[in-house]
């Protein structure tokens, strides 16, 4: 059909479907993150924000491939807003995410646990991780003036 899904960026998990739409319908591929951002009006919602947050079930080496946390981080960074990502767990190569505008990654798990346990306790774990993160931010703001704190994040 003249279209190779390996040659078109942003094909995602459903690359074959996207290739068919490009080949037969003349579709254009758009970043899902950017599209969702437009639909939700994220740019408007970021006005006046001093900190951004996002989340992903697992942050690993593949998160950098325009997944939601990277898209949100991109929007935040263009406005000078630091961003923290909560994650269910840290996967191999999670450190690469720091090169894609995410300032810190906070895993929500409070110890070794199965996926089922993590899913059952998601609300509790997210609340606890958020409290821990806010405590650290309070410590940081007490140590450094707010302008210096922003520069270090």
mmCIF file of C-alpha atoms in Angstrom:
data_model
loop_
_atom_site.group_PDB
_atom_site.id
_atom_site.type_symbol
_atom_site.label_atom_id
_atom_site.label_comp_id
_atom_site.label_asym_id
_atom_site.label_seq_id
_atom_site.Cartn_x
_atom_site.Cartn_y
_atom_site.Cartn_z
ATOM 1 C CA UNK A 1 0.000 0.000 0.000
ATOM 2 C CA UNK A 2 3.050 2.225 -0.006
ATOM 3 C CA UNK A 3 2.997 3.091 3.703
ATOM 4 C CA UNK A 4 5.326 1.493 6.241
ATOM 5 C CA UNK A 5 4.299 2.018 9.843
ATOM 6 C CA UNK A 6 7.964 1.934 10.856
ATOM 7 C CA UNK A 7 8.591 5.066 8.777
ATOM 8 C CA UNK A 8 5.840 7.195 10.296
ATOM 9 C CA UNK A 9 6.359 8.815 13.667
ATOM 10 C CA UNK A 10 3.754 8.600 16.450
ATOM 11 C CA UNK A 11 2.211 5.323 15.362
ATOM 12 C CA UNK A 12 1.948 4.048 18.931
ATOM 13 C CA UNK A 13 0.658 0.614 19.884
ATOM 14 C CA UNK A 14 -1.912 0.584 17.071
ATOM 15 C CA UNK A 15 0.577 1.345 14.288
ATOM 16 C CA UNK A 16 -1.110 -0.928 11.751
ATOM 17 C CA UNK A 17 -4.429 0.872 12.148
ATOM 18 C CA UNK A 18 -2.739 4.252 11.797
ATOM 19 C CA UNK A 19 -0.902 3.107 8.665
ATOM 20 C CA UNK A 20 -4.216 2.059 7.089
ATOM 21 C CA UNK A 21 -5.797 5.390 7.908
ATOM 22 C CA UNK A 22 -2.826 7.255 6.399
ATOM 23 C CA UNK A 23 -2.753 5.083 3.266
ATOM 24 C CA UNK A 24 -6.473 4.856 2.517
ATOM 25 C CA UNK A 25 -8.001 7.933 4.095
ATOM 26 C CA UNK A 26 -5.176 10.470 3.864
ATOM 27 C CA UNK A 27 -5.144 10.819 7.659
ATOM 28 C CA UNK A 28 -2.456 12.823 9.398
ATOM 29 C CA UNK A 29 -0.798 11.528 12.538
ATOM 30 C CA UNK A 30 -0.996 13.856 15.537
ATOM 31 C CA UNK A 31 0.492 13.466 18.969
ATOM 32 C CA UNK A 32 -2.121 11.984 21.286
ATOM 33 C CA UNK A 33 -0.713 13.997 24.170
ATOM 34 C CA UNK A 34 -1.000 17.244 22.216
ATOM 35 C CA UNK A 35 -4.534 16.407 21.074
ATOM 36 C CA UNK A 36 -5.710 15.589 24.607
ATOM 37 C CA UNK A 37 -4.027 18.781 25.846
ATOM 38 C CA UNK A 38 -5.974 20.839 23.316
ATOM 39 C CA UNK A 39 -9.286 19.134 24.093
ATOM 40 C CA UNK A 40 -8.838 19.618 27.860
ATOM 41 C CA UNK A 41 -7.499 23.159 27.546
ATOM 42 C CA UNK A 42 -4.347 22.355 29.513
ATOM 43 C CA UNK A 43 -2.576 25.534 28.417
ATOM 44 C CA UNK A 44 -5.330 27.624 30.004
ATOM 45 C CA UNK A 45 -5.362 25.477 33.136
ATOM 46 C CA UNK A 46 -1.627 26.074 33.632
ATOM 47 C CA UNK A 47 -2.017 29.856 33.879
ATOM 48 C CA UNK A 48 -0.806 30.916 37.324
ATOM 49 C CA UNK A 49 0.421 27.429 38.278
ATOM 50 C CA UNK A 50 3.612 27.200 40.317
ATOM 51 C CA UNK A 51 3.946 23.409 40.190
ATOM 52 C CA UNK A 52 2.791 20.751 37.765
ATOM 53 C CA UNK A 53 2.065 17.121 38.464
ATOM 54 C CA UNK A 54 1.392 14.099 36.330
ATOM 55 C CA UNK A 55 1.294 10.341 36.766
ATOM 56 C CA UNK A 56 2.000 7.080 34.983
ATOM 57 C CA UNK A 57 1.504 3.480 36.069
ATOM 58 C CA UNK A 58 5.180 2.717 35.487
ATOM 59 C CA UNK A 59 7.855 5.180 34.472
ATOM 60 C CA UNK A 60 10.666 3.526 32.556
ATOM 61 C CA UNK A 61 12.853 4.042 29.494
ATOM 62 C CA UNK A 62 9.798 4.005 27.187
ATOM 63 C CA UNK A 63 8.009 6.878 28.957
ATOM 64 C CA UNK A 64 10.103 9.376 27.011
ATOM 65 C CA UNK A 65 8.343 8.383 23.782
ATOM 66 C CA UNK A 66 5.722 11.133 24.024
ATOM 67 C CA UNK A 67 3.625 9.483 26.699
ATOM 68 C CA UNK A 68 1.404 11.669 28.867
ATOM 69 C CA UNK A 69 3.996 12.624 31.525
ATOM 70 C CA UNK A 70 6.398 13.911 28.866
ATOM 71 C CA UNK A 71 3.662 15.875 27.105
ATOM 72 C CA UNK A 72 2.520 17.492 30.355
ATOM 73 C CA UNK A 73 6.146 18.228 31.276
ATOM 74 C CA UNK A 74 6.703 19.873 27.894
ATOM 75 C CA UNK A 75 3.726 22.190 28.460
ATOM 76 C CA UNK A 76 4.919 23.024 31.978
ATOM 77 C CA UNK A 77 8.520 23.699 31.005
ATOM 78 C CA UNK A 78 7.565 26.142 28.243
ATOM 79 C CA UNK A 79 5.934 28.175 31.037
ATOM 80 C CA UNK A 80 8.748 27.755 33.567
ATOM 81 C CA UNK A 81 6.681 25.472 35.799
ATOM 82 C CA UNK A 82 8.526 22.639 37.583
ATOM 83 C CA UNK A 83 6.852 19.226 37.396
ATOM 84 C CA UNK A 84 6.690 16.120 39.555
ATOM 85 C CA UNK A 85 5.509 12.729 38.281
ATOM 86 C CA UNK A 86 3.912 10.145 40.545
ATOM 87 C CA UNK A 87 4.308 6.560 39.411
ATOM 88 C CA UNK A 88 3.066 3.165 40.491
ATOM 89 C CA UNK A 89 6.603 1.859 40.135
ATOM 90 C CA UNK A 90 9.978 2.666 38.671
ATOM 91 C CA UNK A 91 11.002 0.526 35.713
ATOM 92 C CA UNK A 92 14.330 -0.023 33.979
ATOM 93 C CA UNK A 93 15.853 3.197 32.709
ATOM 94 C CA UNK A 94 13.405 5.480 34.530
ATOM 95 C CA UNK A 95 16.256 7.974 34.998
ATOM 96 C CA UNK A 96 16.079 8.917 31.307
ATOM 97 C CA UNK A 97 12.857 10.774 32.044
ATOM 98 C CA UNK A 98 14.850 13.548 33.721
ATOM 99 C CA UNK A 99 16.150 14.498 30.265
ATOM 100 C CA UNK A 100 12.548 15.095 29.148
ATOM 101 C CA UNK A 101 11.579 17.974 31.462
ATOM 102 C CA UNK A 102 10.380 15.985 34.468
ATOM 103 C CA UNK A 103 12.039 17.345 37.591
ATOM 104 C CA UNK A 104 11.320 14.480 39.979
ATOM 105 C CA UNK A 105 9.680 11.073 39.981
ATOM 106 C CA UNK A 106 7.946 9.840 43.128
ATOM 107 C CA UNK A 107 6.966 6.168 43.341
ATOM 108 C CA UNK A 108 3.749 5.636 45.280
ATOM 109 C CA UNK A 109 4.498 2.176 46.657
ATOM 110 C CA UNK A 110 5.551 2.104 50.296
ATOM 111 C CA UNK A 111 7.193 -1.308 50.123
ATOM 112 C CA UNK A 112 7.318 -4.506 48.090
ATOM 113 C CA UNK A 113 3.833 -5.562 46.960
ATOM 114 C CA UNK A 114 2.025 -7.401 44.226
ATOM 115 C CA UNK A 115 0.259 -5.587 41.422
ATOM 116 C CA UNK A 116 -3.086 -6.682 42.892
ATOM 117 C CA UNK A 117 -2.216 -5.169 46.273
ATOM 118 C CA UNK A 118 -1.007 -1.979 44.632
ATOM 119 C CA UNK A 119 -4.247 -1.696 42.657
ATOM 120 C CA UNK A 120 -6.352 -2.326 45.775
ATOM 121 C CA UNK A 121 -4.433 0.355 47.685
ATOM 122 C CA UNK A 122 -4.038 2.897 44.853
ATOM 123 C CA UNK A 123 -6.001 5.713 46.484
ATOM 124 C CA UNK A 124 -4.203 5.315 49.810
ATOM 125 C CA UNK A 125 -0.788 5.063 48.137
ATOM 126 C CA UNK A 126 -1.336 8.150 45.981
ATOM 127 C CA UNK A 127 -2.497 10.183 48.983
ATOM 128 C CA UNK A 128 0.520 9.094 51.040
ATOM 129 C CA UNK A 129 2.990 9.802 48.202
ATOM 130 C CA UNK A 130 1.430 13.232 47.720
ATOM 131 C CA UNK A 131 1.778 14.006 51.432
ATOM 132 C CA UNK A 132 5.441 12.939 51.373
ATOM 133 C CA UNK A 133 6.075 15.107 48.335
ATOM 134 C CA UNK A 134 4.397 18.157 49.874
ATOM 135 C CA UNK A 135 6.471 17.702 53.037
ATOM 136 C CA UNK A 136 9.646 17.723 50.957
ATOM 137 C CA UNK A 137 8.480 20.836 49.114
ATOM 138 C CA UNK A 138 7.835 22.556 52.461
ATOM 139 C CA UNK A 139 11.331 21.665 53.630
ATOM 140 C CA UNK A 140 12.789 23.005 50.395
ATOM 141 C CA UNK A 141 10.873 26.264 50.635
ATOM 142 C CA UNK A 142 12.066 26.726 54.232
ATOM 143 C CA UNK A 143 15.685 26.188 53.204
ATOM 144 C CA UNK A 144 15.740 28.310 50.052
ATOM 145 C CA UNK A 145 13.988 31.510 49.003
ATOM 146 C CA UNK A 146 11.183 30.696 46.556
ATOM 147 C CA UNK A 147 13.068 32.038 43.516
ATOM 148 C CA UNK A 148 16.122 29.894 44.286
ATOM 149 C CA UNK A 149 13.896 26.872 44.912
ATOM 150 C CA UNK A 150 12.328 27.222 41.472
ATOM 151 C CA UNK A 151 15.730 27.351 39.817
ATOM 152 C CA UNK A 152 16.875 24.162 41.530
ATOM 153 C CA UNK A 153 13.749 22.204 40.639
#
